[in-house]
Short mmCIF file of C-alpha atoms in Angstrom, two decimals:
data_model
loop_
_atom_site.label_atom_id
_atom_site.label_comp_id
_atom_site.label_asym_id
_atom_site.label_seq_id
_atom_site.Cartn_x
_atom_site.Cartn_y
_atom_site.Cartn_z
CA UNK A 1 -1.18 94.10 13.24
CA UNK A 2 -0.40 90.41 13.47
CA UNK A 3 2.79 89.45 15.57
CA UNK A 4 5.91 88.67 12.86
CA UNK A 5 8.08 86.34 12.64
CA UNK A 6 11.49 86.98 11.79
CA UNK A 7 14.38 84.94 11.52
CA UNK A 8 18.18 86.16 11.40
CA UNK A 9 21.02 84.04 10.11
CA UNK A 10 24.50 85.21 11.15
CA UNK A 11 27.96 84.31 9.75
CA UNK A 12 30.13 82.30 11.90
CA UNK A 13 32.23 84.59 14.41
CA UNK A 14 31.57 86.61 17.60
CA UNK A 15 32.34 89.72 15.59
CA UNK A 16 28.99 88.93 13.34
CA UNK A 17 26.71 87.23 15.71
CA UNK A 18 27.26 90.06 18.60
CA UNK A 19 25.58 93.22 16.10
CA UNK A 20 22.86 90.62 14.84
CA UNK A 21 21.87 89.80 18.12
CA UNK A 22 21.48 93.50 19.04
CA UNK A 23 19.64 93.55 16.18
CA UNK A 24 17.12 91.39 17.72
CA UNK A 25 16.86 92.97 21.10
CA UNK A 26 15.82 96.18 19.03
CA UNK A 27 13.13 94.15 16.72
CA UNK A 28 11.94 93.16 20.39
CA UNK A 29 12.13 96.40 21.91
CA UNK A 30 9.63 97.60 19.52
CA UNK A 31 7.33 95.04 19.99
CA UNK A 32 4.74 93.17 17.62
CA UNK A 33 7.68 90.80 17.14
CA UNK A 34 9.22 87.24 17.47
CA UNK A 35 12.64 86.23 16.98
CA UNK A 36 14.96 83.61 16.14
CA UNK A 37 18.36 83.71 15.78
CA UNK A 38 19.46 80.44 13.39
CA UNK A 39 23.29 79.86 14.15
CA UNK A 40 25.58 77.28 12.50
CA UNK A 41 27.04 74.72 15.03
CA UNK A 42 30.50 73.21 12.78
CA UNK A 43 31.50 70.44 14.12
CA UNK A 44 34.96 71.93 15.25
CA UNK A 45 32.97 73.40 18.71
CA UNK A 46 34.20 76.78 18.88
CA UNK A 47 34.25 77.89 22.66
CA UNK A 48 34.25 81.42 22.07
CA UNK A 49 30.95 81.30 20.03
CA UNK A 50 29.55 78.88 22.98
CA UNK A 51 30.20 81.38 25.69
CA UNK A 52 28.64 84.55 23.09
CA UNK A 53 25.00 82.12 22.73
CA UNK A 54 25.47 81.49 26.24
CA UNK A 55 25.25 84.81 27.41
CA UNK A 56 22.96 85.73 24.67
CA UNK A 57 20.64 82.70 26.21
CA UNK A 58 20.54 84.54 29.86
CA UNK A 59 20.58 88.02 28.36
CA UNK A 60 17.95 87.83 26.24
CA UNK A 61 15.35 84.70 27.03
CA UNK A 62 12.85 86.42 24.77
CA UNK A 63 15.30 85.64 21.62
CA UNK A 64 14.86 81.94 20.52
CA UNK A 65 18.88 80.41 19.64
CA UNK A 66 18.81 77.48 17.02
CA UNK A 67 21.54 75.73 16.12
CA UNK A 68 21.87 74.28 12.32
CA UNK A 69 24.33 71.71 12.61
CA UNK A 70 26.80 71.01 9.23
CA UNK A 71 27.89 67.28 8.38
CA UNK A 72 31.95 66.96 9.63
CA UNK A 73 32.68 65.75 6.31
CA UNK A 74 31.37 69.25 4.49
CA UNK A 75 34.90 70.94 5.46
CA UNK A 76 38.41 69.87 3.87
CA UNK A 77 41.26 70.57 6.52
CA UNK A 78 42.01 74.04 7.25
CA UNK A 79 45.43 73.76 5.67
CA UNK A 80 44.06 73.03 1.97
CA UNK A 81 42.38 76.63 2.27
CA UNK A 82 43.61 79.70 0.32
CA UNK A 83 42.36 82.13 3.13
CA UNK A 84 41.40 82.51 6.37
CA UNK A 85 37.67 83.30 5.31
CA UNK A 86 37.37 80.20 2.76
CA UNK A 87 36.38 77.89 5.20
CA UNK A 88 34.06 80.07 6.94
CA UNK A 89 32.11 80.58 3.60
CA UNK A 90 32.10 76.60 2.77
CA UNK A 91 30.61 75.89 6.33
CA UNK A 92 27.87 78.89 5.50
CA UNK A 93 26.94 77.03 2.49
CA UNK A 94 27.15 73.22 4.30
CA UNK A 95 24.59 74.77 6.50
CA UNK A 96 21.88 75.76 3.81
CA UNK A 97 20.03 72.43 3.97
CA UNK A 98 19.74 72.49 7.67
CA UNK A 99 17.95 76.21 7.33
CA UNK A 100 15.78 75.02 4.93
CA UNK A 101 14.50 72.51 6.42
CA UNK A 102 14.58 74.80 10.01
CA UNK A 103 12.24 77.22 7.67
CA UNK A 104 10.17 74.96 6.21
CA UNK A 105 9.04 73.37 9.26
CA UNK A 106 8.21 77.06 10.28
CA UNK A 107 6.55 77.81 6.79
CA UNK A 108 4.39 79.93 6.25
CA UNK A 109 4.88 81.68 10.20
CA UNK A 110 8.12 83.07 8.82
CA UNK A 111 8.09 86.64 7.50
CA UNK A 112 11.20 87.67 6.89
CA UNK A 113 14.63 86.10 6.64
CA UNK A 114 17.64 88.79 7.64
CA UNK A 115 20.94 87.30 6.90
CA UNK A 116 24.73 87.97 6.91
CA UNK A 117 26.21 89.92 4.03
CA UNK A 118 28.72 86.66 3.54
CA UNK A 119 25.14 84.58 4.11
CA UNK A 120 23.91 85.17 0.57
CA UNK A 121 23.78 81.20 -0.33
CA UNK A 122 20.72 81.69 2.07
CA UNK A 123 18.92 83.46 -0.93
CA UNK A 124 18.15 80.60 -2.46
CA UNK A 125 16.83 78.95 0.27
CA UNK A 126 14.64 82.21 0.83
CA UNK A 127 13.23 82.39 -2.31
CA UNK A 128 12.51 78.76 -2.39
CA UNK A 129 10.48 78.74 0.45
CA UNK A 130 8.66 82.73 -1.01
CA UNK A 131 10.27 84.40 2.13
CA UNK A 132 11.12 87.35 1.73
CA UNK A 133 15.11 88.00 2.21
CA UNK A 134 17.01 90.81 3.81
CA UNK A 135 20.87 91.28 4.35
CA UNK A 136 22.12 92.85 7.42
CA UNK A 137 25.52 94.44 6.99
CA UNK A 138 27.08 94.96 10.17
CA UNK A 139 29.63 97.14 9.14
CA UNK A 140 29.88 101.07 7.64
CA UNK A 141 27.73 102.25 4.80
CA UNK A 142 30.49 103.57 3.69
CA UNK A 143 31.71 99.75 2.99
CA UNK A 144 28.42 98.92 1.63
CA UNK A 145 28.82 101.76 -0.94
CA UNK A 146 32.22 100.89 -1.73
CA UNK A 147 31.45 96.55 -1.99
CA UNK A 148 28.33 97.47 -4.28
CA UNK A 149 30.81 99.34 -6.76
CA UNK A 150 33.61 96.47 -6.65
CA UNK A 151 31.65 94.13 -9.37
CA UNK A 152 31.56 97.00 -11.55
CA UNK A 153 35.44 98.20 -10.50
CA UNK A 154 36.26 94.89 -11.57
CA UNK A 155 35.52 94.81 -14.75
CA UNK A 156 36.84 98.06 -15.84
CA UNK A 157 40.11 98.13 -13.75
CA UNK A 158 43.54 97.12 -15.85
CA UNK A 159 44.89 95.03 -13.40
CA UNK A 160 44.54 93.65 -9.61
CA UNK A 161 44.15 95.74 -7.24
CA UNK A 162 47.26 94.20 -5.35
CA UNK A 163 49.37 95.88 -8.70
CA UNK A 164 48.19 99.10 -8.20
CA UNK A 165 49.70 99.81 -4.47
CA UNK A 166 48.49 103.17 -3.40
CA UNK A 167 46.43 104.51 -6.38
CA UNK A 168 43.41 106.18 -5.86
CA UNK A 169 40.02 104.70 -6.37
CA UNK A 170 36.97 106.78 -6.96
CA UNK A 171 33.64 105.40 -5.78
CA UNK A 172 30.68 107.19 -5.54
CA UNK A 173 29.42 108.39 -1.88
CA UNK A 174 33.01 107.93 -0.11
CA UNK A 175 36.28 109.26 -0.30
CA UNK A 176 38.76 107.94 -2.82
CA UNK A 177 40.27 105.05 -1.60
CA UNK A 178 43.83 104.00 -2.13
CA UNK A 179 43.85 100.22 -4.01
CA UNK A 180 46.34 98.85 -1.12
CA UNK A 181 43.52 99.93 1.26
CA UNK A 182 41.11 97.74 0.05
CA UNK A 183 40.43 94.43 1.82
CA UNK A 184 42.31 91.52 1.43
CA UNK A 185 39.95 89.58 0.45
CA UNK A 186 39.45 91.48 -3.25
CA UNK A 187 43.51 92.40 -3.92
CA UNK A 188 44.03 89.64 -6.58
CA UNK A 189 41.04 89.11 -8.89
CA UNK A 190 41.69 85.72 -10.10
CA UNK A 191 42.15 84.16 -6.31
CA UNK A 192 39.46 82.04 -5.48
CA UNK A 193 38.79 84.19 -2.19
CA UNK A 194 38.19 87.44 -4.43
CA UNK A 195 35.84 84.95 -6.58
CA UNK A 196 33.65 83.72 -4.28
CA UNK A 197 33.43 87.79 -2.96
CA UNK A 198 31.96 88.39 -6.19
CA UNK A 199 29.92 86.13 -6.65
CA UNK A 200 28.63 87.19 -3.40
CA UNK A 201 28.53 90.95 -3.87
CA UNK A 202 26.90 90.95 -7.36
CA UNK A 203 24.42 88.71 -5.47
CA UNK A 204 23.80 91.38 -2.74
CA UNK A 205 21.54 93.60 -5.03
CA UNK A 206 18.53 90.32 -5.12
CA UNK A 207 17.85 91.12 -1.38
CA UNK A 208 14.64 92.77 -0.69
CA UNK A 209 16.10 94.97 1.35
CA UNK A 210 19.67 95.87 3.38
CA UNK A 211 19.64 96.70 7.13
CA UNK A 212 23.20 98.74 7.60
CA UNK A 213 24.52 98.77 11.24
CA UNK A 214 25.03 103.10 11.31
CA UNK A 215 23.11 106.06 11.68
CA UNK A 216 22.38 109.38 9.41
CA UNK A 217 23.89 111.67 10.31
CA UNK A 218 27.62 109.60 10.90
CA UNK A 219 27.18 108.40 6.86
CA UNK A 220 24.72 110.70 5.54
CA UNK A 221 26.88 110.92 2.36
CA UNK A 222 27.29 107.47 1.59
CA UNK A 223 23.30 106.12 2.29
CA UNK A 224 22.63 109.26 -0.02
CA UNK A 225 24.66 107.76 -2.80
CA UNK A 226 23.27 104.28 -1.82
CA UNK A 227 19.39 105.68 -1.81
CA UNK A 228 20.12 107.16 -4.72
CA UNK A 229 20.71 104.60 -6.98
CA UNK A 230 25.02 105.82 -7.47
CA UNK A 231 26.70 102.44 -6.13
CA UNK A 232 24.48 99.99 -8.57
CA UNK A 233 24.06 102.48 -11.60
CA UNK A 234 22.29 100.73 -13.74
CA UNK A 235 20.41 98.41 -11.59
CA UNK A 236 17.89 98.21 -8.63
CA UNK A 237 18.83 99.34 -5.07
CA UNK A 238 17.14 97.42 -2.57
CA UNK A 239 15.53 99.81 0.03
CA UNK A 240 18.26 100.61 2.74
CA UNK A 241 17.43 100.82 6.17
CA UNK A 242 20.12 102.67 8.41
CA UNK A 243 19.12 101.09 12.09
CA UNK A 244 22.14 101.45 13.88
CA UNK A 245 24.09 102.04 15.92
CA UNK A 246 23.83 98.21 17.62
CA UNK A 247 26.44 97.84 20.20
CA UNK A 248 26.77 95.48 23.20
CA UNK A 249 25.27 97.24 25.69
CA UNK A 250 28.44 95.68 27.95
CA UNK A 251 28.66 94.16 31.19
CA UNK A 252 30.51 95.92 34.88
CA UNK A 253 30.69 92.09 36.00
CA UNK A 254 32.27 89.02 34.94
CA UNK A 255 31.06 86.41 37.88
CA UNK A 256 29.91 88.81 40.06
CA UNK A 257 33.35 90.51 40.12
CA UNK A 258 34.14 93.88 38.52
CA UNK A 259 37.30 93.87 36.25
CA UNK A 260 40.52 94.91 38.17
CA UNK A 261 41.09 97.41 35.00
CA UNK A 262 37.90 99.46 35.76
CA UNK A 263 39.34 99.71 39.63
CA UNK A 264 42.48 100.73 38.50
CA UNK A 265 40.60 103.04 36.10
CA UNK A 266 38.68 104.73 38.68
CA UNK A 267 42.00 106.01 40.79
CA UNK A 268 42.91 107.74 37.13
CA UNK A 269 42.53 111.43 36.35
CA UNK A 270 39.52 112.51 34.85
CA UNK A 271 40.21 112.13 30.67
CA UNK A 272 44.21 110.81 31.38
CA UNK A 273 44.21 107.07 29.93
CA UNK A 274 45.09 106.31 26.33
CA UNK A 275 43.21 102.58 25.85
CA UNK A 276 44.76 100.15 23.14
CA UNK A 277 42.48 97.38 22.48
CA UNK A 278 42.93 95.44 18.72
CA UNK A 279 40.13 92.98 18.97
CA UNK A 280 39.74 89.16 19.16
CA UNK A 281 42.43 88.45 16.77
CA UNK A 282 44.41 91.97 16.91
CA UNK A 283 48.02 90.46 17.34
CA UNK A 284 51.70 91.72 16.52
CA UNK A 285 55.10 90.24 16.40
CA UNK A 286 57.39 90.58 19.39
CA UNK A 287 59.37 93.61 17.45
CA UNK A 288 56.20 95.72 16.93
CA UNK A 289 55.26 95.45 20.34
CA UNK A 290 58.55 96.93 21.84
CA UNK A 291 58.02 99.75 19.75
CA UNK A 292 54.55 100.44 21.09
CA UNK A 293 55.95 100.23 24.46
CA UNK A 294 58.59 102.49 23.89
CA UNK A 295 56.05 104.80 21.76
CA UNK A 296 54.05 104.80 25.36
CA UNK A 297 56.59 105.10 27.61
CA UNK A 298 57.90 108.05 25.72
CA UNK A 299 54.43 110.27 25.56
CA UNK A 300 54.32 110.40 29.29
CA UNK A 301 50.69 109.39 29.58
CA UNK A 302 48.46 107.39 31.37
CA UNK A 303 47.66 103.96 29.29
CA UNK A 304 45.64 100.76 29.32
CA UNK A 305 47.12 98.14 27.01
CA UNK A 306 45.57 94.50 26.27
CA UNK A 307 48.37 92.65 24.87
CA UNK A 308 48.30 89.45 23.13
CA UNK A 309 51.08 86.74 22.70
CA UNK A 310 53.21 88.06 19.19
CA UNK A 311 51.58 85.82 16.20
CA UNK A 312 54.75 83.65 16.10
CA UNK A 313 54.15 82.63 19.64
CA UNK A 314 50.58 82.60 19.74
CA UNK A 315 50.13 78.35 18.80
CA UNK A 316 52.63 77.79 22.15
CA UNK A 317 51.10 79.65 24.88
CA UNK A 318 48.00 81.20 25.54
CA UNK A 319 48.83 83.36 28.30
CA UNK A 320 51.41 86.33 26.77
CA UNK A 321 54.79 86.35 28.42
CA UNK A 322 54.64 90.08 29.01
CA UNK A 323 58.59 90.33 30.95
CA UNK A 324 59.54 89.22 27.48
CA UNK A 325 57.22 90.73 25.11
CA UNK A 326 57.80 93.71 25.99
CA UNK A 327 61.31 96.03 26.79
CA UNK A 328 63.12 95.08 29.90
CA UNK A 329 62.06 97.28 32.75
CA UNK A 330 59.22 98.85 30.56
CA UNK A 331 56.47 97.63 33.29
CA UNK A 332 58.28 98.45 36.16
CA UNK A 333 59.31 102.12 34.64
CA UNK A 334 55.74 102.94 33.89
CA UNK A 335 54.27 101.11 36.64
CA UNK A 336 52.89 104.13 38.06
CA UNK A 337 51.17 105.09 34.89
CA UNK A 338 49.90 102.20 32.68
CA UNK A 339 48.08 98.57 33.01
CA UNK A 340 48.89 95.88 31.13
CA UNK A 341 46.41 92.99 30.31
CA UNK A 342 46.83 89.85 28.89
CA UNK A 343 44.49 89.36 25.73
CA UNK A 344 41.18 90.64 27.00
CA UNK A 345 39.67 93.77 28.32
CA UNK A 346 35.86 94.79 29.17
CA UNK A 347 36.33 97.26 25.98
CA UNK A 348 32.61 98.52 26.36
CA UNK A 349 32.71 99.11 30.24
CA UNK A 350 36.96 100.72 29.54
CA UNK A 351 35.18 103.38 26.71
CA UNK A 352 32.42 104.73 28.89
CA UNK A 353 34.89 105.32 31.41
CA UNK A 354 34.96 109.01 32.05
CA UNK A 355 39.24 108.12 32.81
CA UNK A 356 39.40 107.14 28.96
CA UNK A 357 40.46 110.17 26.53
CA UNK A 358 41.28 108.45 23.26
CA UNK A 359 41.24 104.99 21.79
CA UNK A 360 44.05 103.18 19.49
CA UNK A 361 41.66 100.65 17.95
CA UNK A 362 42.19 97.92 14.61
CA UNK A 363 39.07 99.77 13.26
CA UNK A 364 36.57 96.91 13.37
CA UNK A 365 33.17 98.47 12.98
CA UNK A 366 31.80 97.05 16.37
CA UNK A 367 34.65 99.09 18.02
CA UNK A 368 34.40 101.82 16.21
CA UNK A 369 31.16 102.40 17.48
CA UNK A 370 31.60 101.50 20.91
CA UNK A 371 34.03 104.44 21.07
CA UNK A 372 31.09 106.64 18.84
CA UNK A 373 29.04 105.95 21.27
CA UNK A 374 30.98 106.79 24.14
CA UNK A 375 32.27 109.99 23.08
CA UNK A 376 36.01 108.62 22.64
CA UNK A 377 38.44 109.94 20.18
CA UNK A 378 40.56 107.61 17.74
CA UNK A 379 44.13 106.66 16.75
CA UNK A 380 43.11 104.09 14.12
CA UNK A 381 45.77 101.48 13.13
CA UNK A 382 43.92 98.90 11.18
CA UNK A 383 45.44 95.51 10.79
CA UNK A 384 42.81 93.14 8.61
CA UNK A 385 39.42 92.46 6.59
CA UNK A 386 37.89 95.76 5.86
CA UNK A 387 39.18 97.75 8.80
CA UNK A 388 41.82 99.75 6.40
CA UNK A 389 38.66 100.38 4.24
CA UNK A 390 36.69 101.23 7.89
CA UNK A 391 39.83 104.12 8.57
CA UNK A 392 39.38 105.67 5.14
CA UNK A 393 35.96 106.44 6.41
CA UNK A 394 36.65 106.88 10.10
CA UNK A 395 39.54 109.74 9.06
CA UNK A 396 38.35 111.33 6.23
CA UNK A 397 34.94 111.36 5.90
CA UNK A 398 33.59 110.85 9.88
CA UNK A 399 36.70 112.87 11.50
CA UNK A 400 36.19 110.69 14.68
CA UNK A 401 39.75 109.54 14.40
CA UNK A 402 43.42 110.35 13.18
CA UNK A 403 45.38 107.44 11.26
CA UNK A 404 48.77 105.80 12.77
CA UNK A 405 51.26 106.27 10.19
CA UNK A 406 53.31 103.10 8.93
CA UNK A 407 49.86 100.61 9.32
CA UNK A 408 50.38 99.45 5.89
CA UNK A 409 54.11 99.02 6.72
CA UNK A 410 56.07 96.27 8.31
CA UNK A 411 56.37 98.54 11.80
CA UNK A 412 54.86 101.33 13.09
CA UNK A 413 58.03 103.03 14.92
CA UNK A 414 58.31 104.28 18.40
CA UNK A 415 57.97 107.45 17.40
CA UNK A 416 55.49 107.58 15.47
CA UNK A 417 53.06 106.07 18.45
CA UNK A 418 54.68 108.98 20.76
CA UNK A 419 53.85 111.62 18.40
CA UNK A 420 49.81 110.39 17.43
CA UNK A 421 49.43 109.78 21.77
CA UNK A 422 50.56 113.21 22.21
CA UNK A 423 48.29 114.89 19.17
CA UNK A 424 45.48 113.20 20.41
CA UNK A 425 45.96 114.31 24.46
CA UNK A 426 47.59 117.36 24.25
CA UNK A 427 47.12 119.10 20.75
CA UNK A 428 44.73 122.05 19.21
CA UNK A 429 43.46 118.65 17.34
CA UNK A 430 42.59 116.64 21.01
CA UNK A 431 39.94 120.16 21.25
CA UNK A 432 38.65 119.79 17.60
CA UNK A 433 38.30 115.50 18.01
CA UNK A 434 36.56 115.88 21.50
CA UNK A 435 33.93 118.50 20.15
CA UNK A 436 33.64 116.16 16.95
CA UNK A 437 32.88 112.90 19.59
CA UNK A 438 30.96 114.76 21.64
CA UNK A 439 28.34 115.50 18.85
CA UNK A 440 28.74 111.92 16.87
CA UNK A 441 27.80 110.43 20.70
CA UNK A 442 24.88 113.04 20.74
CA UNK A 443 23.57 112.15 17.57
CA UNK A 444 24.34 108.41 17.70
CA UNK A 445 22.13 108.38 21.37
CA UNK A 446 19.27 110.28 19.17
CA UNK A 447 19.29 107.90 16.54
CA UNK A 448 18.40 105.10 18.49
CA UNK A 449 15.83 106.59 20.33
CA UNK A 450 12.00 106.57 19.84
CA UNK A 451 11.41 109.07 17.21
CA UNK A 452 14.48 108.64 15.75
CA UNK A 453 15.96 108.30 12.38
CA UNK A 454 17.55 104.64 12.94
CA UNK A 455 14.25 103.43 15.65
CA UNK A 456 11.95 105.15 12.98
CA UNK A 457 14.00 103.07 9.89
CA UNK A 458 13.61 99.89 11.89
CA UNK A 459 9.86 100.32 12.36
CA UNK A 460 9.76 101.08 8.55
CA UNK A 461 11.33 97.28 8.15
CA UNK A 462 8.60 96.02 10.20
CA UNK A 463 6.05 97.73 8.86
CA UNK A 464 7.07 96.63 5.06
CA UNK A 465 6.71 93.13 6.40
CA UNK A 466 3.02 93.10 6.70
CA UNK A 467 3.14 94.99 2.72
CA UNK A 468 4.59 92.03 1.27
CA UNK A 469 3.01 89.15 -0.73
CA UNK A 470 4.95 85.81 -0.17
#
């Protein structure tokens, strides 16, 4: 078989572009294939993103990086937008002239076009050019299930979803999910955020296919539903392809020097640490985390704790002002027993640590399975996007985690954090949650695998390449 050529168009945002670049090492793992990753450049240079590609670059020299650059003038100030998301979306769609003509100069060479599920403006520019399109959603099936029913939810529910607080929603291959859980993004109907969602979603279904960042046996209820035709009744399923897990495989060195948190780490008792960690933009006000603290210091074990500045304070300084973040003499009191970092942590290179016994995560799918993968139980306090929806499925339907009570609330209390440390490290539940983990990071290693189910799925992508007529 003739090499392929595949392209794959991420959103903007370290938390989309890391699982799409796994997703290339993988293609090129196999073999028979050669990528390009097509990234929008905005004008507003965003360093994070820099360092990701730059890393990516010396990772990964096989992967070809191109950057699509937007016109400044395609983005209104940030202040005119609704939501956070809005001008992510408007860039996405500046950028569709640039990939077209990135793809035409590549036409006919291109076989496939992966992109984004908040990419779908690329469609178009697919179908233009007769290549065939594919969405990647790096996030649960169980999402996917649920965002294919919304359109539908939509028009038969009486009234936004933000009206009907914690009312049960039935969907078909998950379990019923509260209204209040849903993402922020789709709580009012008529805000211009939850428009442009469905527009998107009801878009979703003209993809040739859908790559989903998960594995089997993990979802096996929700791609059933999906396979099955349950989440678009009605209407065509494009084939799914479960080829996941894709996680960063990490990295034990920053600058040829190992983290001082992994040192620390290593002095620790064999399964002793509880390891918070709330992602790139996991922050809390100043009152929420003094009751962590106190929540900590009261369960009497071992923790590792990335902090970041309280939101209020986080447009003043950079660097958190732990002495006065958190209680006075809280560091000093558990000095003995916990680590405190300021906004960043090697979160890949913390989970595999055989010191780490559970995880209280924000639920963001790439996370989630990090911690999958590493055999780590969960205390899952979401805080944004779809990581409420992500717990539902987490909790209830994976069992890989227990849920911090008082999320959806303006503060989860002291006690409260004491109580879900101490189930998770000391409880009949810690032996049921460890036994669960144990399998899910059995099964996830299989999947990925030669010979199996998410490596075979992949090679079924490829192979449906060479079966299609552009």
């Amino acid at each position: 078989m003739a090499e392929k050529t595949v392209v794959l168009y991420p959103s903007l945002g370290v938390g989309h572009l890391n699982p799409m670049a796994q997703l290339a090492k993988a293609l090129l793992r196999r073999g028979g294939v050669s990528v390009t990753i097509a990234v929008v450049d905005p004008p507003e240079k965003d360093a994070v993103l820099a360092a990701a590609l730059a890393r990516l670059a010396a990772a990964s020299p096989a992967i070809t990086v191109r950057l699509l650059p937007i016109p400044p003038s395609s983005r209104a100030p940030s202040k005119s937008y609704s939501h956070p998301i809005m001008p992510i979306l408007d860039a996405l769609r500046a950028a569709s002239p640039a990939l077209r003509e990135f793809l035409r100069s590549h036409a006919p060479a291109v076989d496939a076009l992966v992109v984004d599920m908040f990419c779908t403006d690329a469609l178009d520019v697919a179908a233009e050019l007769a290549i065939p399109a594919y969405i990647f959603y790096p996030s649960a099936a169980g999402d996917l299930a649920v965002y294919l029913q919304v359109p539908d939810l939509r028009r038969a529910a009486p009234s936004s979803l933000k009206d009907m607080g914690k009312a049960p929603l039935e969907f078909a291959g998950v379990p019923p999910v509260r209204a209040h859980d849903m993402p922020d993004t789709m709580q009012d109907w008529e805000s211009d955020v939850c428009q442009v969602r469905l527009q998107q979603l009801a878009r979703m279904p003209e993809a040739t296919g859908i790559l989903v960042n998960s594995f089997e046996w993990l979802e096996s209820r929700a791609l059933k539903a999906l396979r099955e035709g349950h989440c678009l009744p009605g209407h065509s399923t494009p084939k799914i392809y479960c080829v996941g897990p894709l996680v960063d495989g990490g990295r034990t060195e920053e600058n040829g020097e190992r983290h001082a948190c992994l040192g620390w780490l290593d002095r620790q008792p064999k399964q002793s640490v509880v390891f918070l960690c709330f992602g790139s933009m996991g922050a809390f006000s100043a009152a929420q985390l003094k009751e962590t603290a106190r929540g900590l210091e009261r369960s009497g074990h071992r923790f590792l704790w990335t902090v970041r500045s309280s939101r209020r304070e986080r447009s003043n300084s950079l660097e958190p002002d732990l002495e006065a973040l958190l209680p006075d003499g809280f560091l000093e009191r558990t000095k003995d027993r916990g680590f405190v970092l300021k906004n960043w942590a090697p979160q890949t290179e913390v989970l595999r640590h055989e010191a780490v016994a559970a995880f209280v995560t924000h639920c963001g799918w790439n996370s989630a399975l990090e911690a999958i993968m590493s055999g780590v139980p969960m205390i899952c306090w979401p805080l944004y996007a779809e990581q409420r929806l992500n717990k539902v499925h987490m909790v209830e339907e994976m069992k890989v985690g227990v849920v911090v009570e008082g999320y959806d609330e303006e503060l989860v209390m002291a006690d409260e954090v004491e109580i879900k440390v101490r189930l998770v490290m000391e409880s009949e539940e810690e032996k049921k949650l460890r036994e669960r983990m144990a399998t899910a990071k059995e099964m996830a290693a299989d999947a990925i695998k030669k010979g199996g189910s998410s490596d075979v799925e992949l090679g079924e992508f490829l192979r449906g390449l060479g079966n299609i007529s552009t």
